[in-house]
Amino acid sequence: TIYTIRSDFPIDEILAAGPSWRRKWLGSAEGSTTFLRDLHRLKQIELLWNWTAESAAREDYRHVLLVRDDAFWADDVHMRYFPDPWAVYSRQFGFLCQRSSAEGPEDKVLVYGGQIAGAMLTLYSAYYHDLSPELDNMDSLEHFFYLVARVNGIRWEMVRKDWLPYFTAQHMEQSHWPEPKLCLRGITRSILEQPTDVCIHPGKIEHPFCEDFTLL
């Protein structure tokens, strides 16, 4: 079963505004576009999980795959690579086919073991109500995901990037195209043919690369 995320709902007011509220705003200033977008995303995820959990018995889920809406799969995913039902799996921060420039997990695609999915898909509530001091020191949305796992004693494993073979994608216009086309971000033809990290076969890519064109 595939469930998609609704967007026609508001986020809640900050419940603990005032000098005693130490929690950073997901790495952004209060009221900023980034903060509101990230908090809205957390609520979307939690509402989607609540809906999903009500639709079938909890024990039916061996894995839960959380995919951001701009992720584009370039190859198959083999779930045998993610055997631990008590763990979170993700790629390291960075792009497929390129050596990572920073440590830490990426949050565009996350594989949750069925036993811990509920704890990791209620991050909106955790932001407001889990008063663990460790959660006050997040520096990004990805970091908040990781800190919630650590506070709950959940193992997080970063796997080979080609085990989760996705790019981000968007539609682009070019003057010589009759209509916009889907293109892949964070990759160029040159990088695909001369990768600096694990990659996929170039023959699997059918779409153009955004960075190979001039933005209009």
Short mmCIF file of C-alpha atoms in Angstrom, two decimals:
data_model
loop_
_atom_site.label_atom_id
_atom_site.label_comp_id
_atom_site.label_asym_id
_atom_site.label_seq_id
_atom_site.Cartn_x
_atom_site.Cartn_y
_atom_site.Cartn_z
CA THR A 1 0.00 0.00 0.00
CA ILE A 2 1.25 3.50 -0.87
CA TYR A 3 0.16 6.49 1.22
CA THR A 4 0.85 10.10 0.25
CA ILE A 5 1.11 13.15 2.46
CA ARG A 6 -1.62 15.79 2.67
CA SER A 7 -0.64 19.43 2.72
CA ASP A 8 -3.93 21.20 3.54
CA PHE A 9 -3.47 21.61 7.30
CA PRO A 10 -1.78 24.17 9.58
CA ILE A 11 1.05 23.61 12.03
CA ASP A 12 0.36 24.25 15.71
CA GLU A 13 1.44 27.36 17.54
CA ILE A 14 4.66 27.02 19.47
CA LEU A 15 3.58 25.69 22.83
CA ALA A 16 6.49 26.85 24.92
CA ALA A 17 7.45 30.28 23.66
CA GLY A 18 9.37 32.28 26.23
CA PRO A 19 12.76 32.44 27.95
CA SER A 20 12.52 28.86 29.27
CA TRP A 21 12.18 27.41 25.76
CA ARG A 22 15.75 26.41 24.81
CA ARG A 23 15.07 24.34 21.73
CA LYS A 24 16.56 25.67 18.53
CA TRP A 25 14.21 26.24 15.63
CA LEU A 26 15.41 23.27 13.60
CA GLY A 27 18.55 25.20 12.71
CA SER A 28 16.61 28.28 11.58
CA ALA A 29 15.21 31.49 13.03
CA GLU A 30 11.71 31.47 14.51
CA GLY A 31 9.15 32.18 11.83
CA SER A 32 11.59 31.71 8.94
CA THR A 33 10.48 29.93 5.80
CA THR A 34 12.90 27.08 6.49
CA PHE A 35 11.64 26.57 10.03
CA LEU A 36 7.98 26.61 9.02
CA ARG A 37 8.64 24.26 6.11
CA ASP A 38 10.55 21.79 8.30
CA LEU A 39 7.96 21.82 11.08
CA HIS A 40 5.20 21.38 8.53
CA ARG A 41 7.04 18.39 7.12
CA LEU A 42 7.31 16.79 10.56
CA LYS A 43 3.56 17.16 11.04
CA GLN A 44 2.88 15.70 7.59
CA ILE A 45 5.01 12.67 8.42
CA GLU A 46 3.32 12.08 11.76
CA LEU A 47 -0.19 12.41 10.34
CA LEU A 48 0.72 10.02 7.55
CA TRP A 49 2.12 7.51 10.05
CA ASN A 50 -0.99 7.72 12.25
CA TRP A 51 -3.15 7.06 9.21
CA THR A 52 -0.91 4.18 8.08
CA ALA A 53 -0.77 2.57 11.53
CA GLU A 54 -4.56 2.61 11.80
CA SER A 55 -5.00 0.89 8.44
CA ALA A 56 -3.30 -2.41 9.33
CA ALA A 57 -2.04 -4.33 12.34
CA ARG A 58 1.33 -3.02 13.60
CA GLU A 59 2.97 -6.44 13.24
CA ASP A 60 2.29 -6.39 9.49
CA TYR A 61 5.13 -3.90 8.92
CA ARG A 62 8.64 -5.31 8.64
CA HIS A 63 9.95 -2.04 7.20
CA VAL A 64 8.65 1.47 6.70
CA LEU A 65 10.26 3.47 3.88
CA LEU A 66 10.01 7.25 4.24
CA VAL A 67 10.72 9.03 0.95
CA ARG A 68 10.85 12.79 0.42
CA ASP A 69 8.70 13.96 -2.47
CA ASP A 70 11.61 15.14 -4.64
CA ALA A 71 13.54 11.85 -4.45
CA PHE A 72 13.82 9.99 -7.76
CA TRP A 73 14.75 6.31 -7.79
CA ALA A 74 17.41 5.44 -10.35
CA ASP A 75 17.61 1.71 -9.59
CA ASP A 76 16.00 -1.05 -7.53
CA VAL A 77 16.09 -1.17 -3.72
CA HIS A 78 16.79 -4.56 -2.14
CA MET A 79 15.25 -4.76 1.32
CA ARG A 80 17.54 -7.64 2.33
CA TYR A 81 20.22 -4.98 2.94
CA PHE A 82 18.17 -3.68 5.89
CA PRO A 83 17.62 -6.73 8.14
CA ASP A 84 17.42 -5.18 11.64
CA PRO A 85 13.81 -4.40 12.69
CA TRP A 86 15.16 -2.21 15.51
CA ALA A 87 17.35 0.07 13.36
CA VAL A 88 17.20 3.10 11.08
CA TYR A 89 19.06 2.98 7.77
CA SER A 90 20.05 5.91 5.58
CA ARG A 91 22.76 7.17 3.29
CA GLN A 92 25.49 9.48 4.49
CA PHE A 93 24.86 13.13 3.68
CA GLY A 94 25.77 13.87 0.07
CA PHE A 95 25.07 12.81 -3.49
CA LEU A 96 25.12 9.42 -5.15
CA CYS A 97 28.31 8.87 -7.22
CA GLN A 98 30.24 11.53 -5.25
CA ARG A 99 32.40 11.37 -2.15
CA SER A 100 30.59 12.93 0.79
CA SER A 101 31.83 16.32 1.89
CA ALA A 102 30.19 16.13 5.33
CA GLU A 103 29.44 13.51 7.96
CA GLY A 104 26.01 12.67 9.28
CA PRO A 105 22.89 11.08 7.81
CA GLU A 106 20.72 12.26 4.95
CA ASP A 107 16.96 12.41 5.44
CA LYS A 108 15.62 12.24 1.88
CA VAL A 109 15.09 8.47 2.13
CA LEU A 110 14.96 6.59 5.45
CA VAL A 111 14.38 2.90 6.05
CA TYR A 112 12.84 2.19 9.45
CA GLY A 113 12.70 -1.26 10.98
CA GLY A 114 9.13 -2.17 11.83
CA GLN A 115 9.79 -2.31 15.58
CA ILE A 116 10.96 1.30 15.87
CA ALA A 117 8.96 3.01 13.13
CA GLY A 118 6.43 4.47 15.55
CA ALA A 119 9.12 6.14 17.65
CA MET A 120 10.79 7.64 14.58
CA LEU A 121 7.69 8.80 12.73
CA THR A 122 6.25 10.94 15.53
CA LEU A 123 8.94 13.62 15.42
CA TYR A 124 6.44 16.47 15.37
CA SER A 125 5.25 15.44 18.85
CA ALA A 126 8.84 14.90 19.93
CA TYR A 127 9.76 18.45 18.95
CA TYR A 128 7.04 19.88 21.20
CA HIS A 129 6.84 17.38 24.04
CA ASP A 130 10.10 15.41 24.42
CA LEU A 131 12.03 17.59 26.87
CA SER A 132 15.33 15.69 26.55
CA PRO A 133 18.07 18.38 26.65
CA GLU A 134 19.92 16.60 23.85
CA LEU A 135 17.16 17.59 21.43
CA ASP A 136 17.75 21.28 22.17
CA ASN A 137 21.03 21.26 20.23
CA MET A 138 19.94 20.33 16.71
CA ASP A 139 21.56 22.14 13.80
CA SER A 140 19.37 20.85 10.96
CA LEU A 141 16.33 18.72 10.28
CA GLU A 142 18.55 15.72 9.50
CA HIS A 143 20.31 16.22 12.82
CA PHE A 144 16.98 16.28 14.66
CA PHE A 145 16.03 12.90 13.14
CA TYR A 146 19.37 11.51 14.30
CA LEU A 147 19.11 12.97 17.81
CA VAL A 148 15.62 11.51 18.35
CA ALA A 149 17.00 8.09 17.43
CA ARG A 150 19.88 8.51 19.87
CA VAL A 151 17.61 9.70 22.71
CA ASN A 152 15.45 6.61 22.18
CA GLY A 153 18.43 4.23 22.04
CA ILE A 154 17.77 3.35 18.39
CA ARG A 155 20.70 2.23 16.25
CA TRP A 156 21.29 4.27 13.09
CA GLU A 157 23.30 2.70 10.29
CA MET A 158 24.55 4.62 7.26
CA VAL A 159 24.79 2.33 4.26
CA ARG A 160 26.34 2.40 0.83
CA LYS A 161 24.73 5.05 -1.34
CA ASP A 162 23.97 2.57 -4.12
CA TRP A 163 21.85 0.56 -1.66
CA LEU A 164 19.46 3.55 -1.69
CA PRO A 165 20.00 4.67 -5.30
CA TYR A 166 18.15 7.95 -5.59
CA PHE A 167 18.77 11.46 -6.84
CA THR A 168 16.66 14.52 -6.22
CA ALA A 169 14.68 15.73 -9.23
CA GLN A 170 12.79 18.74 -10.49
CA HIS A 171 11.22 19.99 -13.72
CA MET A 172 13.24 22.46 -15.79
CA GLU A 173 12.48 24.72 -18.74
CA GLN A 174 14.90 25.36 -21.59
CA SER A 175 14.25 27.64 -24.55
CA HIS A 176 14.80 24.84 -27.09
CA TRP A 177 12.46 22.38 -25.32
CA PRO A 178 8.77 22.36 -26.29
CA GLU A 179 7.79 21.72 -22.66
CA PRO A 180 9.50 21.35 -19.26
CA LYS A 181 11.43 18.14 -18.62
CA LEU A 182 12.26 16.21 -15.48
CA CYS A 183 15.95 16.53 -14.66
CA LEU A 184 18.17 15.05 -11.95
CA ARG A 185 19.93 17.28 -9.42
CA GLY A 186 23.31 16.87 -7.75
CA ILE A 187 24.81 15.01 -10.68
CA THR A 188 26.25 15.77 -14.11
CA ARG A 189 27.08 13.56 -17.07
CA SER A 190 30.78 13.98 -16.28
CA ILE A 191 30.33 12.88 -12.64
CA LEU A 192 28.22 9.89 -13.69
CA GLU A 193 30.93 8.72 -16.08
CA GLN A 194 33.79 9.43 -13.64
CA PRO A 195 32.32 8.96 -10.13
CA THR A 196 34.30 9.52 -6.95
CA ASP A 197 32.13 7.14 -4.88
CA VAL A 198 29.82 4.18 -5.40
CA CYS A 199 27.48 4.80 -8.32
CA ILE A 200 25.03 3.13 -10.68
CA HIS A 201 25.54 2.12 -14.30
CA PRO A 202 25.15 5.13 -16.63
CA GLY A 203 22.80 3.08 -18.79
CA LYS A 204 20.17 3.25 -16.06
CA ILE A 205 19.80 7.04 -16.40
CA GLU A 206 17.26 8.22 -18.95
CA HIS A 207 16.73 11.81 -17.80
CA PRO A 208 18.95 14.87 -18.33
CA PHE A 209 20.98 16.43 -15.52
CA CYS A 210 19.88 19.82 -14.22
CA GLU A 211 23.43 21.09 -13.65
CA ASP A 212 24.33 20.43 -17.29
CA PHE A 213 22.01 23.29 -18.34
CA THR A 214 21.83 27.01 -17.69
CA LEU A 215 18.98 28.03 -15.41
CA LEU A 216 16.54 30.37 -17.12
#
